[in-house]
Amino acid sequence: MLSIQNLEAKADEQAILKGISLDIKPGEVHAIMGPNGSGKSTLSNSLAGREGYQVTHGSVTYEGKDLLAMKPEERAREGIFLAFQYPVEIPGVSNIYLLKAALNAIRKHHGQTEVDAMDFLQLVKAKIKSLSLDEQFLYRGVNEGFSGGEKKRNEILQMAILEPRLCILDETDSGLDIDALKIVADGVNALRSPTRSFIMVTHYQRLLDYIKPDVVHVLAQGRIVKSGGPELALELEARGYGWIDPSLNH
Amino acid sequence: MDSVEHYQAFFKTGEGQLFPWLEALRAPARERFVAQGFPNPLEEGWRYTPLRSLERVRFTPAEAMSGVPSEPVDLELLKEAYSVVFVDGHYVAAASCLEGLPEEVQLKPLSLALRTPGEDLQGLFEDTAAAASCHRLEDFNTALFSDGLCLDIQPNYRLEKPIVVLHLTQQAQGLNTLQHRLRLAKGAQAHLIEVFIGPNDHPSLTTSMTYAVMDENASLRHVRLQREGKASHHFSGLRLKLKRSARYQGHLASLGALWSRTEIHAQLGSSAECELEGLLLASGRQHQDVETRLDHGGTHASSRQNFRGIANERGRGVFTGRIVVDPGAEKTDAGMSIRNLLLSGDAEIDAKPQLEIHADDVKCSHGVTVGQLDEEAVFTLQSRGIGEQEARHMLTFAFANELIERIDHEGARASVRDAFKATLPGSDLGSEL
C-alpha cells in the first residue's frame, strides 16, 4: 500500500528525516515510536503534504502512485488521512458541514454522486454515538471550545466518516486521560480491516496496549534504528530509548 | 455646470407655506450645501473616503412610478411582515403591505403623510431631530429628500411582526433621497429590517438618513442589508437618541455598491444599551466605509460594537469607531472590536478606533486586528479532501458567518447570508455551513 524509500525531509529549512525506508501492506498497523525531536511529526506531515515540510530526497509510493507529486487534498481524496496532534479550531465552520463537504469532495473524486442528506445524517449520528460525543457537537464550530479529548475524538469521527485507506495518527494519545484513550482506541479498532492500514506515531507505549500494532519501529535522529514486533514497544517502555541508542540517554 | 448647480435644480422649495417647519429644516441645509458642495478629502472624516467618483456622475431624481416594479421583488422576507417598498426613492403602495396595523402604531410613507392634513409630522420631526447636521452629505439629503418612512409607536406597544423596508433602484443615473423618522414611546418595541437592492449595470445614488428617538425602555431591533448594484453609490446615516434604559440592537451588512458609507451615531442616556454589529465586504474596486460615533451621556449605559471587514482584490475598507464618554457618565461600559481579513495584497482596510473619555469610573475597551486566513485551518480542510480555493472560501464565509448567525430573525439572517455568498467572488458554497 505504502512504500517509503530513503526519505529525507526538512522542516523549516532544517534537515530532520535522514533516510527512512518503510513498507506498509494492506491491513497492517505500524507503530512509529521515538523520543522528542526524532522526526516523528515530520514524517506524518510530509506524508500529508503540509507546507513547510520539504522532501529533499527519496520517494513515497502509495497504491502505485507518486504520493509526493500530489497536493494535500489529492492525497486525502486518494484515501490518506492524518489525525492531527494539535487539531485546529475553525470557528464558523460547523462540524457537520466539514464532514459533508469533505465526504462529497472525496466521493466526487471517485466519480460518485453527492451523499443523500438523510443517509448522511443517519451515518454521522451512529458514528458520533459510538464515540460518546453529544449530537449538539455536530453543529458547533470545528473544535471550537472543545476539550483536548473532544478534539481527538473529533479526529476519529472524521476518520470514521471519510473511511480512508491509510490512517496516520500523529500522537493521538497525547493529552488524553485513560477513559478518553479507550474511546479513541475503540474508535480506531472498529476501523481496522484487511484493506485499511495505520501508521501510529507515538511517544509512549500506552496507546499500544489498546491498539495492537503488527510492527513497531523506533525512530531516532531521523532514521529508523530498530524494527520489531509488539514486544519491542514493551521493551522500550521498560528500558527507555537509551537502550537502543545510548546517545539518547539524557 | 458643476455638481452643486446640477443638484440645486432639484431642491425642494415652495413647501414653506404649508409646512414652514419643513422649510426651516431644509433652508439651512440647502445653504450649506450650495456654499461648500460635497465634503472633500481634506475634511476630517472624509480623508479615506473621497467622493470623486460620486461627483463625476450627474444623478437625477426619478419620477414616482405608477403600478408595480418591473424587477421581481423576490424577498421571502416580505411575507409575514409589514412591508414598505420604495422604488427609485418613491413609495409604491401596490408593492407594500401595511394592512392590519394596530392603532397604537402609526406607519406611513412621508409622501403620503405630507398630503394628509392634520398629521403631527412637525412633532415627529422635532422629536427625532439631531442636534446638528454632521456634514454636507447629510445636508444634501435634507435639501432633497422626497420620501421616507414615518413610524410612531405608542407607549408600551410591542410590535411583534417586523417592518420590512425595501429600497429598490431601477432608473439609470437615478437619485434616491430618503429620510426616515422613527419615534418609539416609552416601553415600545419594534423590529425594522431594511434592504437596499439595485441592478449592477448602471450607476445610481441613494442617500438615506434615519432619525430616531427611543424613549425610556423602548427597544428597537434593526437589520440593514446593503446590496446595491456594483456601479452604485450609497450613503446611509442613522442618528439615534436613546433615552433612559432604551435598547438598540443593530446589524449591518454592507456588501454592495461601488462606493458606500454607513454612519451610525447614537446618544446614550442613563442605562441605555446599544449593540452594533456589522459586516462589510469590499471586492473588485469597491469602497466600503463604516463610521460609528457613540456618545455616552448618562451613567450605567453600555455599548458593544462588533465589526468585521473583508477586503479582496482591490477592495478598500474604512472603519472609524468613536466612543465619547461625557463628564459624569460614570459606570459606562463600552466595548468595540474590529476584525479584518485581507484576502489579497492589493486590498486595504484602515481601522481607526477613537476613545474620548471624560469620566473616571468607566470601562472602555477596543481591539483592532487585520490579518489573513489561518493557514493551519486551510491545510486542515485540504487534508480532509477539500480543494484549496474552496477551503479559502469556506473560511472566509465562516469569518462572516459568525456575525451573520447572530441576526435573530430567520428571514433576515437568510437574506444576509445569501447576499454574502452571492457577493463573495468565485464562491460556490453549500447552504448549511
Short mmCIF file of C-alpha atoms in Angstrom, two decimals, chain B residues 81-395:
data_model
loop_
_atom_site.label_atom_id
_atom_site.label_comp_id
_atom_site.label_asym_id
_atom_site.label_seq_id
_atom_site.Cartn_x
_atom_site.Cartn_y
_atom_site.Cartn_z
CA ALA B 81 -44.16 41.29 7.80
CA TYR B 82 -45.48 44.77 7.28
CA SER B 83 -43.73 45.95 4.20
CA VAL B 84 -42.87 49.32 2.77
CA VAL B 85 -41.43 49.36 -0.72
CA PHE B 86 -39.63 52.34 -2.20
CA VAL B 87 -38.72 52.23 -5.88
CA ASP B 88 -36.28 54.88 -7.06
CA GLY B 89 -36.92 56.76 -3.85
CA HIS B 90 -40.70 56.75 -4.07
CA TYR B 91 -43.23 54.80 -2.06
CA VAL B 92 -45.04 52.18 -4.09
CA ALA B 93 -48.35 51.36 -2.46
CA ALA B 94 -49.08 48.45 -4.78
CA ALA B 95 -45.96 46.61 -3.67
CA SER B 96 -46.30 47.44 0.03
CA CYS B 97 -48.45 45.94 2.72
CA LEU B 98 -49.49 47.90 5.76
CA GLU B 99 -52.68 46.02 6.41
CA GLY B 100 -53.64 45.08 9.91
CA LEU B 101 -51.52 47.64 11.71
CA PRO B 102 -52.81 48.22 15.22
CA GLU B 103 -53.96 51.71 16.12
CA GLU B 104 -51.03 52.09 18.51
CA VAL B 105 -48.72 52.12 15.54
CA GLN B 106 -48.56 54.93 13.01
CA LEU B 107 -46.64 53.79 9.98
CA LYS B 108 -46.80 55.89 6.86
CA PRO B 109 -44.66 56.92 3.95
CA LEU B 110 -43.67 60.55 4.26
CA SER B 111 -45.01 61.43 0.82
CA LEU B 112 -48.45 60.30 1.94
CA ALA B 113 -48.24 61.92 5.36
CA LEU B 114 -47.44 65.26 3.74
CA ARG B 115 -50.66 65.02 1.78
CA THR B 116 -52.78 64.12 4.80
CA PRO B 117 -53.92 67.16 6.73
CA GLY B 118 -53.80 67.01 10.49
CA GLU B 119 -50.79 64.71 10.72
CA ASP B 120 -48.47 65.60 13.55
CA LEU B 121 -45.42 65.50 11.33
CA GLN B 122 -43.87 68.55 12.85
CA GLY B 123 -43.79 66.91 16.29
CA LEU B 124 -42.28 63.76 14.85
CA PHE B 125 -39.58 65.73 13.03
CA GLU B 126 -38.80 67.86 16.04
CA ASP B 127 -38.61 64.97 18.48
CA THR B 128 -36.33 62.96 16.27
CA ALA B 129 -34.13 65.84 15.10
CA ALA B 130 -30.39 65.60 15.62
CA ALA B 131 -28.59 68.43 17.38
CA ALA B 132 -26.79 69.46 14.23
CA SER B 133 -26.02 68.25 10.75
CA CYS B 134 -22.71 66.41 10.67
CA HIS B 135 -21.67 67.23 7.14
CA ARG B 136 -22.82 68.34 3.72
CA LEU B 137 -23.83 64.90 2.54
CA GLU B 138 -26.38 64.94 5.32
CA ASP B 139 -27.34 68.46 4.21
CA PHE B 140 -27.67 67.19 0.65
CA ASN B 141 -30.09 64.58 1.91
CA THR B 142 -32.11 67.12 3.91
CA ALA B 143 -32.32 69.50 0.98
CA LEU B 144 -33.56 66.83 -1.38
CA PHE B 145 -35.45 64.09 0.43
CA SER B 146 -38.73 63.32 -1.22
CA ASP B 147 -39.99 60.34 0.71
CA GLY B 148 -39.28 58.11 3.66
CA LEU B 149 -40.82 56.27 6.50
CA CYS B 150 -42.68 57.83 9.40
CA LEU B 151 -43.05 55.46 12.31
CA ASP B 152 -44.61 56.40 15.59
CA ILE B 153 -45.38 53.81 18.27
CA GLN B 154 -47.48 54.48 21.35
CA PRO B 155 -46.23 53.74 24.87
CA ASN B 156 -45.71 50.10 25.82
CA TYR B 157 -46.88 48.75 22.50
CA ARG B 158 -44.81 45.85 21.29
CA LEU B 159 -44.99 45.39 17.56
CA GLU B 160 -44.10 41.73 17.07
CA LYS B 161 -44.21 41.48 13.29
CA PRO B 162 -41.19 43.10 11.69
CA ILE B 163 -41.41 46.06 9.37
CA VAL B 164 -39.50 45.35 6.20
CA VAL B 165 -38.40 48.35 4.19
CA LEU B 166 -37.24 47.58 0.71
CA HIS B 167 -35.32 50.18 -1.27
CA LEU B 168 -35.21 49.24 -4.90
CA THR B 169 -33.32 51.15 -7.56
CA GLN B 170 -34.28 50.85 -11.22
CA GLN B 171 -33.55 54.06 -13.06
CA ALA B 172 -30.12 54.63 -14.59
CA GLN B 173 -28.30 57.59 -13.04
CA GLY B 174 -31.18 57.74 -10.57
CA LEU B 175 -31.03 59.79 -7.40
CA ASN B 176 -32.92 58.38 -4.44
CA THR B 177 -33.14 60.56 -1.40
CA LEU B 178 -34.99 59.33 1.64
CA GLN B 179 -35.41 60.45 5.17
CA HIS B 180 -36.95 58.29 7.84
CA ARG B 181 -38.29 59.38 11.19
CA LEU B 182 -38.90 56.89 13.97
CA ARG B 183 -40.33 57.59 17.38
CA LEU B 184 -40.75 54.79 19.89
CA ALA B 185 -42.55 55.94 23.01
CA LYS B 186 -41.82 54.63 26.48
CA GLY B 187 -41.66 50.85 26.56
CA ALA B 188 -42.50 50.47 22.87
CA GLN B 189 -40.84 47.79 20.78
CA ALA B 190 -40.25 47.35 17.08
CA HIS B 191 -38.23 45.35 14.63
CA LEU B 192 -37.08 47.01 11.44
CA ILE B 193 -35.43 45.26 8.51
CA GLU B 194 -34.11 47.41 5.68
CA VAL B 195 -32.85 46.08 2.39
CA PHE B 196 -31.24 48.14 -0.38
CA ILE B 197 -31.16 46.46 -3.78
CA GLY B 198 -30.16 47.69 -7.20
CA PRO B 199 -29.04 46.46 -10.62
CA ASN B 200 -25.38 46.04 -11.43
CA ASP B 201 -25.29 47.58 -14.88
CA HIS B 202 -25.73 51.31 -14.25
CA PRO B 203 -24.81 53.85 -11.59
CA SER B 204 -27.24 55.35 -9.12
CA LEU B 205 -27.01 57.31 -5.90
CA THR B 206 -29.04 56.50 -2.81
CA THR B 207 -28.86 58.59 0.30
CA SER B 208 -30.96 57.51 3.22
CA MET B 209 -30.99 59.25 6.59
CA THR B 210 -32.80 57.82 9.60
CA TYR B 211 -33.51 59.90 12.67
CA ALA B 212 -34.87 58.01 15.63
CA VAL B 213 -35.76 58.72 19.20
CA MET B 214 -36.38 55.96 21.67
CA ASP B 215 -37.99 56.86 24.93
CA GLU B 216 -37.43 55.18 28.26
CA ASN B 217 -37.28 51.38 27.98
CA ALA B 218 -38.12 51.37 24.30
CA SER B 219 -36.43 48.73 22.21
CA LEU B 220 -35.57 48.55 18.54
CA ARG B 221 -34.01 45.72 16.58
CA HIS B 222 -32.70 46.90 13.25
CA VAL B 223 -31.19 44.92 10.39
CA ARG B 224 -29.76 46.71 7.39
CA LEU B 225 -28.67 44.83 4.30
CA GLN B 226 -26.98 46.95 1.66
CA ARG B 227 -26.67 45.02 -1.57
CA GLU B 228 -26.86 47.81 -4.09
CA GLY B 229 -25.64 47.33 -7.65
CA LYS B 230 -21.94 47.21 -8.40
CA ALA B 231 -21.83 50.62 -10.05
CA SER B 232 -23.89 52.47 -7.47
CA HIS B 233 -23.16 54.93 -4.69
CA HIS B 234 -24.75 54.53 -1.30
CA PHE B 235 -24.86 56.70 1.76
CA SER B 236 -26.93 55.95 4.80
CA GLY B 237 -26.87 57.53 8.18
CA LEU B 238 -28.56 56.78 11.45
CA ARG B 239 -28.93 59.38 14.18
CA LEU B 240 -30.25 57.76 17.28
CA LYS B 241 -31.31 59.14 20.63
CA LEU B 242 -31.60 56.52 23.34
CA LYS B 243 -33.32 57.70 26.49
CA ARG B 244 -33.03 56.01 29.87
CA SER B 245 -32.84 52.20 29.61
CA ALA B 246 -33.70 52.23 25.92
CA ARG B 247 -32.17 49.46 23.87
CA TYR B 248 -31.00 49.40 20.27
CA GLN B 249 -29.63 46.33 18.51
CA GLY B 250 -28.32 46.95 15.01
CA HIS B 251 -26.97 44.52 12.45
CA LEU B 252 -25.42 45.93 9.33
CA ALA B 253 -24.26 44.09 6.25
CA SER B 254 -22.65 46.39 3.73
CA LEU B 255 -21.93 44.22 0.72
CA GLY B 256 -22.92 46.07 -2.42
CA ALA B 257 -22.28 49.38 -4.21
CA LEU B 258 -19.07 50.70 -5.73
CA TRP B 259 -18.88 53.35 -3.03
CA SER B 260 -20.67 53.04 0.25
CA ARG B 261 -20.66 54.86 3.54
CA THR B 262 -22.75 53.98 6.55
CA GLU B 263 -22.85 56.13 9.64
CA ILE B 264 -24.32 55.20 12.98
CA HIS B 265 -24.40 57.92 15.60
CA ALA B 266 -26.09 57.32 18.93
CA GLN B 267 -26.57 59.31 22.09
CA LEU B 268 -26.96 57.09 25.10
CA GLY B 269 -28.89 58.18 28.16
CA SER B 270 -28.58 56.53 31.56
CA SER B 271 -28.65 52.73 31.47
CA ALA B 272 -29.25 52.71 27.73
CA GLU B 273 -27.87 49.79 25.74
CA CYS B 274 -26.54 49.95 22.23
CA GLU B 275 -25.33 46.90 20.37
CA LEU B 276 -23.86 47.29 16.90
CA GLU B 277 -22.70 44.51 14.69
CA GLY B 278 -21.57 44.94 11.15
CA LEU B 279 -20.06 43.11 8.27
CA LEU B 280 -18.52 44.71 5.25
CA LEU B 281 -17.19 43.17 2.11
CA ALA B 282 -15.12 45.09 -0.42
CA SER B 283 -14.24 43.25 -3.63
CA GLY B 284 -13.20 44.42 -7.06
CA ARG B 285 -12.76 48.15 -6.67
CA GLN B 286 -15.43 48.56 -4.03
CA HIS B 287 -15.05 51.12 -1.29
CA GLN B 288 -16.83 50.38 1.99
CA ASP B 289 -16.82 52.88 4.82
CA VAL B 290 -18.45 52.48 8.21
CA GLU B 291 -18.35 55.24 10.75
CA THR B 292 -19.79 54.97 14.25
CA ARG B 293 -19.99 57.52 16.99
CA LEU B 294 -21.44 56.64 20.35
CA ASP B 295 -21.94 59.36 22.91
CA HIS B 296 -22.32 58.05 26.41
CA GLY B 297 -24.16 60.88 28.11
CA GLY B 298 -25.66 59.12 31.13
CA THR B 299 -24.46 56.77 33.82
CA HIS B 300 -24.54 52.96 33.58
CA ALA B 301 -25.05 52.90 29.84
CA SER B 302 -23.43 50.11 27.86
CA SER B 303 -22.41 49.74 24.26
CA ARG B 304 -20.99 46.80 22.31
CA GLN B 305 -19.59 47.10 18.84
CA ASN B 306 -18.50 44.17 16.83
CA PHE B 307 -17.45 44.76 13.24
CA ARG B 308 -15.78 42.57 10.68
CA GLY B 309 -14.38 43.64 7.36
CA ILE B 310 -13.24 41.58 4.40
CA ALA B 311 -11.31 43.12 1.53
CA ASN B 312 -10.48 41.22 -1.60
CA GLU B 313 -8.88 42.09 -4.95
CA ARG B 314 -8.51 45.89 -4.92
CA GLY B 315 -11.25 46.42 -2.36
CA ARG B 316 -10.95 49.07 0.28
CA GLY B 317 -12.49 49.15 3.74
CA VAL B 318 -12.57 52.03 6.19
CA PHE B 319 -13.72 51.84 9.81
CA THR B 320 -13.91 54.76 12.14
CA GLY B 321 -15.31 53.98 15.55
CA ARG B 322 -15.53 56.74 18.08
CA ILE B 323 -16.69 56.43 21.65
CA VAL B 324 -17.20 59.57 23.70
CA VAL B 325 -17.88 59.36 27.42
CA ASP B 326 -19.25 62.63 28.72
CA PRO B 327 -18.30 64.12 32.08
CA GLY B 328 -20.42 62.47 34.75
CA ALA B 329 -21.22 59.39 32.67
CA GLU B 330 -19.87 57.10 35.39
CA LYS B 331 -20.16 53.31 35.14
CA THR B 332 -20.12 53.49 31.37
CA ASP B 333 -19.30 50.13 29.84
CA ALA B 334 -18.19 50.45 26.21
CA GLY B 335 -16.50 47.82 24.08
CA MET B 336 -15.51 47.86 20.45
CA SER B 337 -13.95 45.12 18.38
CA ILE B 338 -12.97 45.46 14.73
CA ARG B 339 -11.59 42.39 12.99
CA ASN B 340 -10.47 42.44 9.40
CA LEU B 341 -9.49 39.95 6.81
CA LEU B 342 -7.31 40.89 3.85
CA LEU B 343 -7.56 38.38 1.04
CA SER B 344 -5.23 39.98 -1.45
CA GLY B 345 -2.07 42.03 -1.50
CA ASP B 346 -3.86 44.91 -3.23
CA ALA B 347 -6.71 45.11 -0.75
CA GLU B 348 -6.61 47.62 2.07
CA ILE B 349 -8.51 48.22 5.29
CA ASP B 350 -7.99 51.19 7.56
CA ALA B 351 -9.48 50.94 11.01
CA LYS B 352 -9.40 53.83 13.40
CA PRO B 353 -10.83 53.41 16.89
CA GLN B 354 -11.08 56.57 18.96
CA LEU B 355 -11.86 56.84 22.63
CA GLU B 356 -12.61 60.13 24.29
CA ILE B 357 -13.21 59.68 27.98
CA HIS B 358 -14.20 62.49 30.31
CA ALA B 359 -15.43 60.43 33.27
CA ASP B 360 -13.46 58.45 35.86
CA ASP B 361 -15.24 55.26 36.70
CA VAL B 362 -15.72 53.70 33.27
CA LYS B 363 -14.88 50.53 31.42
CA CYS B 364 -13.84 51.10 27.82
CA SER B 365 -12.08 48.70 25.53
CA HIS B 366 -11.26 48.46 21.89
CA GLY B 367 -9.42 45.99 19.73
CA VAL B 368 -8.49 46.05 16.08
CA THR B 369 -6.98 43.24 14.07
CA VAL B 370 -6.07 42.98 10.41
CA GLY B 371 -4.99 39.56 9.24
CA GLN B 372 -5.09 36.83 6.65
CA LEU B 373 -6.75 33.45 6.70
CA ASP B 374 -5.35 30.93 9.16
CA GLU B 375 -3.09 28.71 7.03
CA GLU B 376 -3.33 25.90 9.58
CA ALA B 377 -7.08 25.86 9.05
CA VAL B 378 -6.64 25.92 5.26
CA PHE B 379 -4.37 22.88 5.50
CA THR B 380 -6.74 21.09 7.84
CA LEU B 381 -9.54 21.43 5.29
CA GLN B 382 -7.24 20.34 2.44
CA SER B 383 -6.14 17.33 4.45
CA ARG B 384 -9.80 16.29 4.51
CA GLY B 385 -10.08 16.41 0.72
CA ILE B 386 -11.33 19.95 0.21
CA GLY B 387 -9.59 21.91 -2.55
CA GLU B 388 -7.50 24.90 -1.56
CA GLN B 389 -9.69 27.56 -3.20
CA GLU B 390 -12.81 26.07 -1.71
CA ALA B 391 -11.14 25.87 1.68
CA ARG B 392 -10.33 29.58 1.48
CA HIS B 393 -13.88 30.45 0.52
CA MET B 394 -15.21 28.33 3.31
CA LEU B 395 -13.03 30.04 5.89
#
